[in-house]
């Protein structure tokens, strides 16, 4: 999967993709994340990419010209499955959407700033608008990083244990059950006996019960309750 992120604050994203699983995924050739500085695509001598809103009002608006230049350059080089705009008024991100998008080959993600982008960008270039939650961030960069992380970890081969993404919370519509590791007894705090029983079927049953109980207690909406 190739992800092209368009932003006017590229430095914000550099460190995020340079560590851990995301870095390894790129080194192993599973994913490629390219961050594009919107300011490289403006003809403005001061490298400005925003301007005042027509009709007045507070806040600045990201201009269409540099965004169009950047998206068109990328689209001339390859075909993109989606051109995504991160925005609080987009479709709320959840695991089913992540699963679907993880099958894409090439994605563009545009990060918004200031008051947002000129509406014509959304009408003419954007194929999908995504929000990571009902709150407003100061820019779309963190949201783009969240989406990219959720996508890249689903690419086959990225996680060491292929099954581990399948047992994530939400993958089967339930929250994940509790997990434990050594020592089995820490200062008298022990772990459920069943996990030491070696009885796989019993352990599976216990995990399922725990996942159900946790989901019922914390997210009954996932069970339609
Ligand atoms: N940009 C600002 N807030 C956002 C949010 N909640 N989701 C996606 N992009 C955003």
Tab-separated table of N, CA, C and O and ligand atoms in Angstrom, residues 85-91 110-114 130-144, ligand 1:
chain	number	residue	atom	x	y	z
A	85	UNK	N	-10.159	13.210	2.510
A	85	UNK	CA	-9.978	14.477	3.233
A	85	UNK	C	-10.334	14.221	4.693
A	85	UNK	O	-11.423	13.735	4.995
A	86	UNK	N	-9.378	14.522	5.586
A	86	UNK	CA	-9.632	14.335	7.016
A	86	UNK	C	-10.352	15.574	7.537
A	86	UNK	O	-9.824	16.690	7.442
A	87	UNK	N	-11.544	15.383	8.076
A	87	UNK	CA	-12.353	16.521	8.508
A	87	UNK	C	-13.359	16.062	9.562
A	87	UNK	O	-13.884	14.945	9.477
A	88	UNK	N	-13.625	16.918	10.572
A	88	UNK	CA	-14.563	16.493	11.618
A	88	UNK	C	-15.980	16.255	11.113
A	88	UNK	O	-16.768	15.598	11.790
A	89	UNK	N	-16.318	16.761	9.913
A	89	UNK	CA	-17.676	16.492	9.408
A	89	UNK	C	-17.717	15.323	8.416
A	89	UNK	O	-18.700	15.145	7.699
A	90	UNK	N	-16.653	14.507	8.406
A	90	UNK	CA	-16.648	13.333	7.537
A	90	UNK	C	-17.297	12.121	8.190
A	90	UNK	O	-17.808	12.199	9.308
A	91	UNK	N	-17.251	10.984	7.476
A	91	UNK	CA	-17.771	9.726	8.030
A	91	UNK	C	-16.900	9.316	9.213
A	91	UNK	O	-15.676	9.382	9.147
A	110	UNK	N	-5.544	14.084	2.369
A	110	UNK	CA	-5.350	15.533	2.488
A	110	UNK	C	-5.680	15.961	3.917
A	110	UNK	O	-6.742	15.623	4.449
A	111	UNK	N	-4.739	16.695	4.523
A	111	UNK	CA	-4.946	17.184	5.892
A	111	UNK	C	-5.460	18.616	5.827
A	111	UNK	O	-4.843	19.468	5.180
A	112	UNK	N	-6.543	18.888	6.514
A	112	UNK	CA	-7.092	20.234	6.545
A	112	UNK	C	-6.399	21.079	7.611
A	112	UNK	O	-5.760	20.558	8.523
A	113	UNK	N	-6.503	22.380	7.474
A	113	UNK	CA	-5.979	23.312	8.482
A	113	UNK	C	-6.831	24.557	8.500
A	113	UNK	O	-7.678	24.740	7.641
A	114	UNK	N	-6.575	25.424	9.432
A	114	UNK	CA	-7.324	26.671	9.552
A	114	UNK	C	-8.822	26.341	9.618
A	114	UNK	O	-9.207	25.407	10.289
A	130	UNK	N	-13.300	11.667	6.004
A	130	UNK	CA	-13.261	10.839	7.213
A	130	UNK	C	-12.963	11.699	8.437
A	130	UNK	O	-12.059	12.539	8.431
A	131	UNK	N	-13.721	11.430	9.520
A	131	UNK	CA	-13.482	12.047	10.828
A	131	UNK	C	-12.992	10.957	11.774
A	131	UNK	O	-13.443	9.815	11.697
A	132	UNK	N	-12.066	11.299	12.665
A	132	UNK	CA	-11.645	10.280	13.639
A	132	UNK	C	-12.409	10.416	14.952
A	132	UNK	O	-12.150	9.683	15.901
A	133	UNK	N	-13.362	11.321	15.025
A	133	UNK	CA	-14.162	11.429	16.244
A	133	UNK	C	-14.835	12.777	16.327
A	133	UNK	O	-14.478	13.712	15.600
A	134	UNK	N	-15.797	12.865	17.221
A	134	UNK	CA	-16.584	14.096	17.338
A	134	UNK	C	-15.885	15.120	18.230
A	134	UNK	O	-16.349	15.427	19.333
A	135	UNK	N	-14.770	15.602	17.754
A	135	UNK	CA	-14.025	16.673	18.416
A	135	UNK	C	-13.198	17.335	17.323
A	135	UNK	O	-12.978	16.730	16.269
A	136	UNK	N	-12.749	18.548	17.565
A	136	UNK	CA	-12.024	19.268	16.509
A	136	UNK	C	-10.552	19.385	16.872
A	136	UNK	O	-10.198	19.909	17.929
A	137	UNK	N	-9.696	18.873	15.987
A	137	UNK	CA	-8.250	18.993	16.144
A	137	UNK	C	-7.801	20.268	15.448
A	137	UNK	O	-8.526	20.816	14.609
A	138	UNK	N	-6.572	20.706	15.754
A	138	UNK	CA	-6.119	21.948	15.106
A	138	UNK	C	-5.674	21.698	13.672
A	138	UNK	O	-5.454	22.635	12.924
A	139	UNK	N	-5.543	20.449	13.286
A	139	UNK	CA	-5.212	20.139	11.896
A	139	UNK	C	-5.502	18.682	11.619
A	139	UNK	O	-5.730	17.900	12.551
A	140	UNK	N	-5.481	18.311	10.358
A	140	UNK	CA	-5.810	16.931	10.003
A	140	UNK	C	-4.638	15.966	10.109
A	140	UNK	O	-4.790	14.763	9.867
A	141	UNK	N	-3.444	16.461	10.491
A	141	UNK	CA	-2.261	15.594	10.486
A	141	UNK	C	-2.390	14.426	11.461
A	141	UNK	O	-2.082	13.278	11.117
A	142	UNK	N	-2.817	14.717	12.688
A	142	UNK	CA	-2.967	13.611	13.653
A	142	UNK	C	-4.007	12.619	13.163
A	142	UNK	O	-3.842	11.407	13.305
A	143	UNK	N	-5.061	13.139	12.575
A	143	UNK	CA	-6.120	12.265	12.064
A	143	UNK	C	-5.580	11.392	10.926
A	143	UNK	O	-5.871	10.190	10.852
A	144	UNK	N	-4.749	11.975	10.045
A	144	UNK	CA	-4.158	11.208	8.943
A	144	UNK	C	-3.224	10.138	9.496
A	144	UNK	O	-3.154	9.017	8.979
B	1	LIG	N1	-9.438	17.644	11.512
B	1	LIG	C1	-9.784	18.330	12.614
B	1	LIG	N2	-10.515	17.573	13.449
B	1	LIG	C2	-10.633	16.347	12.855
B	1	LIG	C3	-11.273	15.144	13.223
B	1	LIG	N3	-11.949	15.012	14.365
B	1	LIG	N4	-11.194	14.100	12.368
B	1	LIG	C4	-10.526	14.229	11.206
B	1	LIG	N5	-9.903	15.337	10.802
B	1	LIG	C5	-9.939	16.398	11.625
